[in-house]
Structures are given as C-alpha cells and as structure tokens.
Short mmCIF file of C-alpha atoms and ligand atoms in Angstrom, two decimals:
data_model
loop_
_atom_site.label_atom_id
_atom_site.label_comp_id
_atom_site.label_asym_id
_atom_site.label_seq_id
_atom_site.Cartn_x
_atom_site.Cartn_y
_atom_site.Cartn_z
CA MET A 1224 -62.36 -11.78 -16.33
CA ASN A 1225 -60.81 -14.53 -15.08
CA THR A 1226 -62.70 -17.33 -16.84
CA THR A 1227 -61.04 -20.03 -15.36
CA LEU A 1228 -62.23 -19.07 -12.12
CA ILE A 1229 -65.55 -18.86 -13.21
CA ASN A 1230 -65.66 -22.18 -14.83
CA THR A 1231 -64.75 -23.63 -11.89
CA VAL A 1232 -67.18 -22.18 -9.79
CA LYS A 1233 -70.09 -23.12 -12.13
CA SER A 1234 -68.70 -26.94 -12.52
CA SER A 1235 -68.44 -27.15 -9.00
CA PHE A 1236 -71.98 -26.04 -8.06
CA LEU A 1237 -73.51 -27.80 -11.40
CA ASN A 1238 -71.42 -30.72 -9.73
CA LYS A 1239 -73.35 -30.47 -5.76
CA PHE A 1240 -76.44 -29.28 -6.81
CA GLU A 1241 -77.37 -30.09 -10.02
CA ALA A 1242 -79.27 -27.82 -11.06
CA GLU A 1243 -78.40 -24.07 -13.36
CA PRO A 1244 -77.03 -21.05 -10.92
CA VAL A 1245 -77.32 -17.53 -11.13
CA LEU A 1246 -73.50 -16.57 -11.66
CA ILE A 1247 -72.67 -13.10 -10.06
CA PHE A 1248 -68.53 -11.33 -9.79
CA SER A 1249 -67.86 -9.15 -6.37
CA PRO A 1250 -64.80 -7.63 -7.26
CA GLY A 1251 -62.25 -6.83 -4.36
CA ARG A 1252 -60.96 -3.10 -3.89
CA ILE A 1253 -57.85 -0.81 -3.49
CA ASN A 1254 -57.24 1.71 -1.70
CA ILE A 1255 -54.90 4.93 -3.15
CA ILE A 1256 -55.18 7.19 -0.30
CA GLY A 1257 -57.85 7.87 2.82
CA GLU A 1258 -56.90 4.82 4.94
CA HIS A 1259 -59.31 4.23 8.21
CA THR A 1260 -60.76 7.13 7.51
CA ASP A 1261 -64.05 5.24 6.52
CA TYR A 1262 -65.19 4.51 9.96
CA ASN A 1263 -64.39 8.48 11.08
CA ASP A 1264 -66.99 10.51 9.05
CA GLY A 1265 -64.44 10.39 6.33
CA PHE A 1266 -62.89 10.56 2.70
CA VAL A 1267 -61.37 7.41 0.63
CA PHE A 1268 -60.63 6.60 -2.36
CA PRO A 1269 -60.75 3.01 -3.49
CA ALA A 1270 -61.44 1.35 -6.67
CA ALA A 1271 -62.71 -2.44 -7.54
CA VAL A 1272 -60.71 -4.22 -9.15
CA ASN A 1273 -61.24 -7.09 -11.75
CA LYS A 1274 -60.41 -9.17 -8.60
CA GLY A 1275 -62.77 -10.82 -6.60
CA ILE A 1276 -65.30 -13.47 -5.82
CA VAL A 1277 -67.25 -14.92 -7.84
CA ALA A 1278 -70.66 -16.62 -7.02
CA ALA A 1279 -73.18 -19.64 -7.89
CA ILE A 1280 -76.22 -19.52 -6.43
CA GLN A 1281 -79.71 -20.74 -7.35
CA LYS A 1282 -82.98 -21.32 -4.70
CA SER A 1283 -83.22 -25.13 -3.29
CA GLU A 1284 -86.11 -27.59 -2.24
CA SER A 1285 -84.33 -29.31 0.02
CA ALA A 1286 -85.37 -28.16 4.18
CA GLU A 1287 -81.36 -26.78 4.39
CA SER A 1288 -79.66 -24.26 2.37
CA VAL A 1289 -75.94 -24.99 1.54
CA ALA A 1290 -72.74 -23.21 1.60
CA PHE A 1291 -70.17 -24.64 -0.40
CA ALA A 1292 -66.34 -23.14 -1.04
CA VAL A 1293 -65.06 -24.38 -3.46
CA ASP A 1294 -61.23 -23.59 -2.83
CA LYS A 1295 -61.32 -25.08 0.75
CA ASN A 1296 -63.42 -27.85 -0.40
CA GLU A 1297 -65.56 -26.95 3.02
CA SER A 1298 -69.26 -26.46 2.61
CA ILE A 1299 -71.94 -25.91 5.40
CA THR A 1300 -75.54 -26.74 5.86
CA PHE A 1301 -77.89 -24.15 8.27
CA ASP A 1302 -81.47 -23.90 9.14
CA LEU A 1303 -82.65 -20.50 7.96
CA ASN A 1304 -85.18 -20.37 10.91
CA ASN A 1305 -82.29 -21.42 13.16
CA LEU A 1306 -79.40 -19.25 12.69
CA LYS A 1307 -76.21 -18.66 14.39
CA PRO A 1308 -72.79 -17.64 13.89
CA SER A 1309 -70.73 -20.29 13.50
CA THR A 1310 -68.03 -21.05 16.43
CA LYS A 1311 -65.02 -22.28 13.32
CA GLY A 1312 -62.92 -22.01 10.40
CA SER A 1313 -63.36 -18.23 8.27
CA TRP A 1314 -65.46 -17.92 5.87
CA GLN A 1315 -68.78 -18.96 7.23
CA ASN A 1316 -69.85 -16.26 9.05
CA TYR A 1317 -69.51 -13.64 6.56
CA ILE A 1318 -72.65 -15.80 4.70
CA LEU A 1319 -74.43 -16.70 7.60
CA GLY A 1320 -74.18 -12.76 8.57
CA VAL A 1321 -75.62 -11.72 5.44
CA ILE A 1322 -78.48 -14.05 5.76
CA SER A 1323 -79.03 -12.84 9.27
CA GLU A 1324 -78.69 -9.26 8.43
CA ILE A 1325 -81.39 -9.92 5.45
CA GLN A 1326 -84.19 -11.65 8.03
CA LYS A 1327 -83.72 -9.00 10.41
CA ARG A 1328 -85.10 -6.40 8.09
CA HIS A 1329 -88.58 -8.51 7.38
CA HIS A 1330 -87.72 -9.87 4.01
CA THR A 1331 -88.04 -14.02 3.27
CA ILE A 1332 -85.85 -15.90 1.44
CA GLY A 1333 -86.22 -19.54 0.98
CA ASN A 1334 -83.72 -22.46 0.76
CA PHE A 1335 -80.74 -21.95 -1.60
CA ASN A 1336 -77.57 -23.35 -2.27
CA ILE A 1337 -74.12 -21.39 -2.93
CA ALA A 1338 -70.75 -22.57 -4.24
CA PHE A 1339 -67.91 -19.86 -4.05
CA GLY A 1340 -64.10 -19.42 -5.00
CA GLY A 1341 -61.55 -16.51 -5.27
CA ASP A 1342 -58.97 -15.12 -6.96
CA ILE A 1343 -58.16 -13.01 -4.02
CA PRO A 1344 -56.14 -14.38 -1.03
CA GLY A 1345 -57.92 -13.78 2.30
CA GLY A 1346 -55.62 -11.12 4.58
CA ALA A 1347 -54.85 -9.41 0.91
CA GLY A 1348 -56.26 -6.36 2.02
CA MET A 1349 -58.24 -6.08 -1.00
CA SER A 1350 -61.49 -7.22 0.76
CA SER A 1351 -61.86 -10.60 -0.59
CA SER A 1352 -64.52 -10.28 2.69
CA ALA A 1353 -66.86 -7.45 1.87
CA ALA A 1354 -67.29 -9.58 -1.84
CA LEU A 1355 -67.96 -12.53 -0.53
CA GLU A 1356 -70.76 -10.23 1.50
CA ASN A 1357 -71.81 -8.54 -1.62
CA SER A 1358 -72.02 -11.58 -3.82
CA VAL A 1359 -74.15 -13.16 -1.20
CA VAL A 1360 -76.78 -10.31 -0.88
CA PHE A 1361 -76.99 -9.93 -4.50
CA GLY A 1362 -76.81 -13.31 -5.39
CA LEU A 1363 -80.03 -13.73 -2.73
CA ASN A 1364 -81.42 -10.47 -4.04
CA THR A 1365 -81.52 -11.49 -7.50
CA VAL A 1366 -82.93 -14.59 -6.54
CA PHE A 1367 -85.66 -14.05 -4.30
CA ASP A 1368 -86.40 -10.62 -5.95
CA LEU A 1369 -86.38 -9.20 -2.26
CA GLY A 1370 -86.13 -5.65 -3.90
CA LEU A 1371 -82.63 -4.16 -2.47
CA SER A 1372 -81.35 -1.42 -3.88
CA LYS A 1373 -77.25 -0.87 -3.78
CA HIS A 1374 -77.71 1.07 -1.11
CA ASP A 1375 -79.31 -1.53 1.22
CA MET A 1376 -76.87 -4.22 0.20
CA ILE A 1377 -73.69 -2.62 1.43
CA LEU A 1378 -75.17 -1.93 4.24
CA ILE A 1379 -76.47 -5.47 5.02
CA SER A 1380 -72.76 -6.38 4.58
CA GLN A 1381 -71.60 -4.28 6.61
CA LYS A 1382 -73.48 -5.82 9.03
CA ALA A 1383 -73.33 -9.19 8.81
CA GLU A 1384 -69.59 -8.30 9.63
CA HIS A 1385 -70.17 -6.26 12.13
CA ASN A 1386 -72.46 -8.38 14.01
CA TYR A 1387 -71.11 -12.02 12.73
CA VAL A 1388 -67.42 -11.58 11.82
CA GLY A 1389 -67.06 -9.54 14.37
CA VAL A 1390 -64.93 -6.00 12.97
CA ASN A 1391 -66.30 -3.26 13.06
CA CYS A 1392 -65.74 -1.90 9.64
CA GLY A 1393 -66.63 1.08 7.87
CA ILE A 1394 -68.09 1.34 4.50
CA MET A 1395 -65.26 1.92 2.19
CA ASP A 1396 -64.80 -2.33 0.95
CA GLN A 1397 -68.51 -3.01 0.51
CA TYR A 1398 -69.10 0.71 -1.21
CA ALA A 1399 -66.41 -0.01 -3.61
CA SER A 1400 -66.60 -3.49 -4.46
CA MET A 1401 -70.36 -2.99 -5.21
CA PHE A 1402 -70.76 0.33 -6.92
CA GLY A 1403 -67.19 0.08 -8.75
CA ILE A 1404 -66.74 1.84 -12.29
CA GLU A 1405 -64.55 0.49 -14.74
CA ASN A 1406 -61.07 2.43 -15.02
CA HIS A 1407 -62.40 4.97 -12.31
CA ALA A 1408 -61.46 5.32 -8.99
CA LEU A 1409 -64.47 6.74 -6.06
CA LEU A 1410 -63.90 9.49 -3.93
CA LEU A 1411 -65.93 8.26 -1.49
CA ASP A 1412 -68.03 10.65 1.22
CA CYS A 1413 -68.30 7.92 4.06
CA ARG A 1414 -70.77 10.82 5.93
CA THR A 1415 -73.52 10.63 2.78
CA VAL A 1416 -71.90 7.49 1.58
CA GLU A 1417 -71.48 9.07 -1.87
CA ALA A 1418 -68.78 8.90 -4.41
CA THR A 1419 -67.51 11.13 -7.41
CA PRO A 1420 -65.94 8.91 -9.48
CA PHE A 1421 -62.52 10.26 -11.05
CA LYS A 1422 -61.11 8.65 -14.37
CA ILE A 1423 -57.62 7.14 -13.53
CA ASP A 1424 -55.56 7.31 -16.35
CA PHE A 1425 -51.91 7.80 -14.79
CA LYS A 1426 -50.04 7.87 -17.89
CA ASP A 1427 -46.69 6.94 -18.19
CA TYR A 1428 -47.48 5.45 -14.44
CA GLU A 1429 -49.88 2.97 -12.62
CA LEU A 1430 -51.07 1.44 -9.72
CA LEU A 1431 -49.14 -1.94 -8.69
CA LEU A 1432 -49.58 -4.11 -5.58
CA ILE A 1433 -47.17 -6.10 -3.55
CA ASN A 1434 -48.88 -8.63 -0.94
CA THR A 1435 -46.37 -9.21 1.79
CA ASN A 1436 -48.37 -12.39 2.29
CA VAL A 1437 -48.64 -11.52 5.73
CA LYS A 1438 -51.41 -11.15 7.56
CA HIS A 1439 -50.75 -10.36 11.70
CA SER A 1440 -53.48 -11.81 14.49
CA LEU A 1441 -54.49 -9.54 16.62
CA SER A 1442 -55.56 -7.47 13.57
CA ASP A 1443 -59.08 -7.49 13.99
CA SER A 1444 -58.79 -6.68 18.02
CA ALA A 1445 -56.17 -3.96 17.20
CA TYR A 1446 -58.92 -2.41 14.17
CA ASN A 1447 -61.75 -2.22 16.62
CA ASP A 1448 -59.68 -0.63 19.64
CA ARG A 1449 -58.74 2.23 17.27
CA ARG A 1450 -62.53 2.53 15.85
CA SER A 1451 -63.12 3.13 19.50
CA VAL A 1452 -60.15 5.96 20.22
CA CYS A 1453 -61.48 7.33 17.60
CA GLU A 1454 -65.42 7.62 18.66
CA SER A 1455 -64.24 8.63 22.29
CA VAL A 1456 -62.09 11.21 20.76
CA SER A 1457 -65.43 12.76 19.07
CA GLU A 1458 -67.29 12.14 22.53
CA LEU A 1459 -65.29 14.57 24.21
CA LEU A 1460 -64.90 17.16 20.90
CA ASN A 1461 -68.96 16.41 21.42
CA ILE A 1462 -69.26 15.88 17.24
CA LYS A 1463 -70.58 12.97 15.86
CA ALA A 1464 -67.05 11.84 14.17
CA LEU A 1465 -63.44 13.18 13.45
CA ARG A 1466 -64.73 14.26 10.21
CA ASP A 1467 -66.21 16.91 11.93
CA ALA A 1468 -62.71 17.78 13.99
CA THR A 1469 -59.88 20.69 13.14
CA VAL A 1470 -56.17 20.33 14.27
CA THR A 1471 -57.42 23.25 16.47
CA ASP A 1472 -60.10 21.62 17.70
CA LEU A 1473 -58.03 18.63 18.81
CA ASN A 1474 -55.67 20.30 20.53
CA THR A 1475 -58.65 21.91 22.95
CA VAL A 1476 -58.75 18.05 24.22
CA LYS A 1477 -54.90 17.63 23.82
CA THR A 1478 -54.77 17.01 27.67
CA LYS A 1479 -57.33 15.10 28.41
CA ILE A 1480 -56.09 12.01 26.44
CA THR A 1481 -53.19 10.52 26.40
CA PRO A 1482 -50.35 11.48 23.69
CA GLU A 1483 -51.15 8.35 22.03
CA ASN A 1484 -54.32 8.65 21.25
CA TYR A 1485 -54.00 12.27 20.62
CA GLN A 1486 -51.45 10.87 17.72
CA LYS A 1487 -54.28 8.23 16.28
CA ALA A 1488 -57.00 11.14 16.06
CA LEU A 1489 -54.22 13.81 14.67
CA PHE A 1490 -53.73 11.02 11.59
CA ILE A 1491 -57.21 10.75 10.94
CA ILE A 1492 -57.70 14.31 10.70
CA GLU A 1493 -55.04 14.68 8.59
CA GLU A 1494 -55.62 11.46 6.50
CA ASN A 1495 -58.81 12.97 5.64
CA ASN A 1496 -57.31 16.24 4.61
CA ARG A 1497 -54.89 14.05 2.58
CA ALA A 1498 -57.97 11.72 0.74
CA ILE A 1499 -59.60 15.53 -0.17
CA ALA A 1500 -55.62 17.32 -1.24
CA ALA A 1501 -55.06 13.40 -3.05
CA SER A 1502 -58.71 14.36 -5.63
CA LYS A 1503 -57.42 17.68 -6.08
CA ALA A 1504 -53.41 16.43 -6.82
CA MET A 1505 -55.50 14.13 -9.64
CA LYS A 1506 -57.40 16.67 -11.04
CA ALA A 1507 -54.29 19.04 -11.72
CA ASP A 1508 -52.68 15.52 -13.33
CA ASP A 1509 -50.31 16.12 -10.54
CA LEU A 1510 -48.96 12.78 -9.85
CA VAL A 1511 -45.57 14.11 -7.62
CA THR A 1512 -48.50 15.29 -4.98
CA LEU A 1513 -50.12 12.20 -5.37
CA GLY A 1514 -47.18 10.26 -4.42
CA GLU A 1515 -45.90 12.31 -1.79
CA LEU A 1516 -49.69 12.69 -0.29
CA ILE A 1517 -49.04 8.68 -0.56
CA TYR A 1518 -45.87 8.17 1.47
CA ALA A 1519 -46.99 10.42 3.95
CA SER A 1520 -50.16 8.81 4.16
CA HIS A 1521 -47.61 5.49 5.32
CA ASP A 1522 -45.65 7.29 7.26
CA GLY A 1523 -48.96 8.00 9.64
CA LEU A 1524 -50.48 5.02 9.90
CA LYS A 1525 -47.05 3.31 10.24
CA ASN A 1526 -45.78 6.46 13.20
CA GLN A 1527 -49.02 7.27 14.51
CA TYR A 1528 -51.81 4.92 14.26
CA LYS A 1529 -49.80 2.03 14.95
CA VAL A 1530 -51.45 -0.07 12.11
CA SER A 1531 -48.25 -1.26 9.77
CA CYS A 1532 -45.93 -3.89 10.20
CA GLU A 1533 -42.06 -5.02 9.36
CA GLU A 1534 -42.57 -6.14 6.04
CA LEU A 1535 -45.29 -3.72 5.08
CA ASP A 1536 -42.55 -1.00 6.13
CA PHE A 1537 -40.11 -2.97 4.85
CA LEU A 1538 -41.62 -3.05 0.74
CA VAL A 1539 -42.43 0.35 1.00
CA SER A 1540 -38.66 1.13 2.43
CA GLU A 1541 -37.55 -0.55 -0.74
CA THR A 1542 -38.89 1.81 -3.01
CA LYS A 1543 -37.84 5.70 -1.30
CA ALA A 1544 -34.21 5.96 -2.77
CA ASN A 1545 -36.20 4.31 -6.29
CA PRO A 1546 -37.07 8.02 -8.30
CA ASN A 1547 -39.37 6.55 -10.78
CA ILE A 1548 -42.14 5.49 -7.59
CA LEU A 1549 -43.41 8.20 -6.97
CA GLY A 1550 -45.48 6.81 -3.78
CA ALA A 1551 -46.16 3.94 -1.51
CA ARG A 1552 -47.80 3.15 1.65
CA MET A 1553 -49.64 0.14 3.05
CA MET A 1554 -53.15 -0.12 1.94
CA GLY A 1555 -56.32 -1.32 3.90
CA GLY A 1556 -56.99 -2.32 7.70
CA GLY A 1557 -53.32 -3.31 7.86
CA PHE A 1558 -50.78 -5.40 9.94
CA GLY A 1559 -50.43 -7.22 6.74
CA GLY A 1560 -51.73 -7.53 3.30
CA CYS A 1561 -50.82 -5.58 0.20
CA THR A 1562 -49.05 -2.31 0.23
CA ILE A 1563 -49.81 0.07 -3.26
CA ASN A 1564 -47.24 1.65 -5.03
CA LEU A 1565 -47.05 4.59 -8.35
CA ILE A 1566 -44.93 3.50 -10.17
CA ALA A 1567 -43.27 4.26 -13.75
CA LYS A 1568 -44.32 1.38 -15.62
CA SER A 1569 -40.80 1.68 -17.49
CA GLU A 1570 -40.12 0.64 -14.11
CA VAL A 1571 -42.15 -2.27 -13.15
CA ASP A 1572 -40.33 -5.71 -14.70
CA THR A 1573 -36.78 -3.83 -13.34
CA PHE A 1574 -38.49 -3.46 -9.55
CA LYS A 1575 -40.90 -6.73 -9.62
CA ASP A 1576 -37.27 -8.34 -9.64
CA HIS A 1577 -35.76 -6.15 -7.30
CA ILE A 1578 -38.27 -6.20 -4.55
CA ALA A 1579 -38.80 -10.13 -4.95
CA GLU A 1580 -35.59 -10.67 -4.16
CA ALA A 1581 -35.02 -8.29 -1.46
CA TYR A 1582 -38.07 -9.26 0.30
CA LYS A 1583 -37.10 -12.95 -0.25
CA THR A 1584 -33.95 -12.54 1.57
CA LYS A 1585 -35.06 -10.57 4.08
CA PHE A 1586 -38.09 -12.52 5.36
CA GLU A 1587 -37.85 -16.11 3.93
CA LYS A 1588 -40.90 -15.80 2.55
CA GLU A 1589 -41.81 -14.95 -1.36
CA CYS A 1590 -43.89 -11.50 -1.48
CA SER A 1591 -46.96 -11.56 -4.38
CA ILE A 1592 -47.03 -8.79 -7.13
CA TYR A 1593 -50.18 -8.01 -8.64
CA GLU A 1594 -51.09 -5.62 -11.36
CA VAL A 1595 -54.75 -4.93 -11.82
CA LYS A 1596 -57.54 -3.25 -13.78
CA LEU A 1597 -59.96 -1.26 -12.06
CA SER A 1598 -63.36 -3.06 -12.64
CA ASP A 1599 -67.07 -2.58 -12.58
CA GLY A 1600 -68.66 -3.38 -8.90
CA THR A 1601 -71.06 -6.45 -8.02
CA HIS A 1602 -72.99 -7.84 -11.31
CA ILE A 1603 -74.54 -10.93 -12.93
CA ILE A 1604 -71.62 -12.73 -14.82
CA ASN A 1605 -74.25 -12.77 -17.50
CA GLU A 1606 -74.79 -9.07 -18.17
CA LEU A 1607 -70.97 -8.86 -18.09
CA LYS A 1608 -69.00 -6.17 -20.35
CA GLN A 1609 -67.08 -8.31 -22.45
C1 GLA B 2636 -61.15 -2.58 6.43
C2 GLA B 2636 -62.02 -1.91 6.84
C3 GLA B 2636 -62.51 -0.81 6.13
C4 GLA B 2636 -61.92 0.54 6.49
C5 GLA B 2636 -59.73 0.02 6.00
C6 GLA B 2636 -59.21 0.66 6.27
O1 GLA B 2636 -60.23 -2.66 5.21
O2 GLA B 2636 -63.34 -3.13 6.57
O3 GLA B 2636 -63.77 -0.05 6.73
O4 GLA B 2636 -61.87 0.95 7.43
O5 GLA B 2636 -59.72 -1.30 6.74
O6 GLA B 2636 -58.94 1.99 5.52
#
C-alpha cells in the first residue's frame, strides 16, 4: 500500500472539509491477454494491482457537494438535483457520471465531499478511470448505506463512462478493479460477468509494465468506432456478439464487409481464442506458449485491429531478440499507455537499463517502468490486510 498517498489524501480531506472521512482504495488493473474482447461478450484475463486511487469521502451538511482532485489541486462544486456532464476537464465526469447512474436507479444520496488522488498516471492503460469510478460508487454505497452489490456497482461505473464520459467501454476494467484478488488474475467471462481466479506464480518470471508515457488523441473515438464495427458484423451474422462466431461463420459474410472490418472481426475471434488458450497454458505451467500468445495478441492489435502506435510497437520489438523475454504486447485500449512483458526475473535490471536508454534515444522522451503486485479489489482502507 502506498501509505504516502493515503496520508496525503486523508490530510487534504481533513484540511478542506474538517470531518473524518471513510478511506477507500480502488486499484488499477493489468490485463495478461484478451484485449477488446470484453465488449464482444468474450474472455479477458485481468488482475487488480497495488496501484490505483485513494478516495476520502463523507456526508456533508452543506447545500452542495464538492469533489477535490488532490493531485491536480482542482475542485468542483455541484448540486445533486441538477447534474449534468461537465464540459471541461478530465476527471469530473467520472464522478458526476457515477452519481447520475445511482440516481437513475432511484437510490437517494445526500450531499457529500470527496477528495481523491492516485499513483497511476491517466492514459497508462491501467484503468485509473475505472478505479476512480469504483472508488466513488463504493464510497457512496458505504456512507449512504445504499445496499448495492459489487455487481450493481461495476455496472454503475461502466454506465457512467458510457453516458458522461462518452466511451462505450466493456466491463473488464470495472470488474477487475472491484473484484481483484491478491496474487490472482481473473479469467472473466464478460457475458456472464463471472470469473475464475488463477493463482499467479510465474516462478523465475514476472510481469513488467513499460509506460510509453504517450496517449494519442482520438483514442476515445477510435475505441467507439471499433466497438461499432464489431456490433455491425455481429448484426450481419445474426448473433448477439462476436464471441458467438467462428472464423468459418465470419467467412460467410466476408464479401459483405470491407477487408479492414473483416480483419478487425477476425482479430476479435482469434483474440478470444487466445485468452482461453492462455488460461490452459497457465494451468499447464507452460510459460513459453503463454508468451507466444502474448506476442500474437500484439501482432493482431497492431496489424488487424489497428489500435497500437509507434511507441508501443517499438517497446515490443525491442524485446523480440531477447531470449529472456517470453512475450510482450500493448495493454488496454491502445494508442499509448503500457506494454506488458513476461520476463525472466534475472533479466529485469539489465532490460530496464536497455529499454530506458533505447526509448529515450528513439523518441527523445522517457518511458516509465513499473513492477506491480496483484492485489485485492476496491475496499475500505481500515479493513485492509496488512
Ligand atoms: C479499455 C476499456 C475496456 C477494454 C479495453 C481493451 O480499457 O475500458 O473495457 O475494452 O480497453 O481490452
């Protein structure tokens, strides 16, 4: 746990609002494999990590509510009876959207204050946004005793993103952040929204994240475009989602769609198969096969689904000649953020030095490197296992 972050958020809340808050930790996530499959009702393989959002929240007697972003030193004041999406800024709509979705479900909340801060940069592809949404809904559920289940809460978080932020995301990020289990990854079936936990112990290997520190614009609209393509192909195939299609099925409509959209739908079918194959490889302790699947995932994201970028491709290509790295790929929605690497523990220090220098030489900017622990999902910090 990042005790500095907890103390900073707590003292900011105390200074600003002069009341004892409930403290919540809501983690970001990694994803081993299964990218863009979630909104196709398919399989994903994420895990919550020990980095994320800390929120401090409490009821307020004021006539309005206040949200304070500690890292940015920005705040908004809002009237619960007159909510609308904010036109400026970046973090505001995650909070307002969650409140709006709670109200739509006819739960009553009173005025409150919230302060939050985080230790994953936005745009890292590690779901700081889902972590923030979950911290808000979890916090409101706690202080106003709303009786929401964790499943209710992740659907509220997801809808907030659709309706207030404008990104038609799947359920992976909110699920992983809410339901994470220490030392486990979750093979999530996004149709049933149920997961099988896998204990992760890669023995002589570990997962290493490298952040490009870029987030290319248009990533949100490109995301929504990809989702629309998948839905239109499903409609042509007369199925609920691409999870229900085989490559043979897809070929029956090949002449009715553009070659680009054919490749995108093909990617989803193949990526879904890869997520299932990865779970089998992990059960068999077969890290070589897992690594090959991870590399194949990146190839598809780059060449078929076209959501990668030069910086991500460079980070992946730099691993290919290294026999101590079994697999690497871009992670999350794409167009920036992190790569995830399956690397020998003995190689980590050498590779870190190499990649930091190579990236700087190539792009004249720094990458960031994170070693993360797999952690429990959204919870009240007082109850935290030490
Ligand atoms: C983003 C979305 C998720 C998922 C990933 C891609 O993180 O929020 O729902 O679609 O992209 O796998």
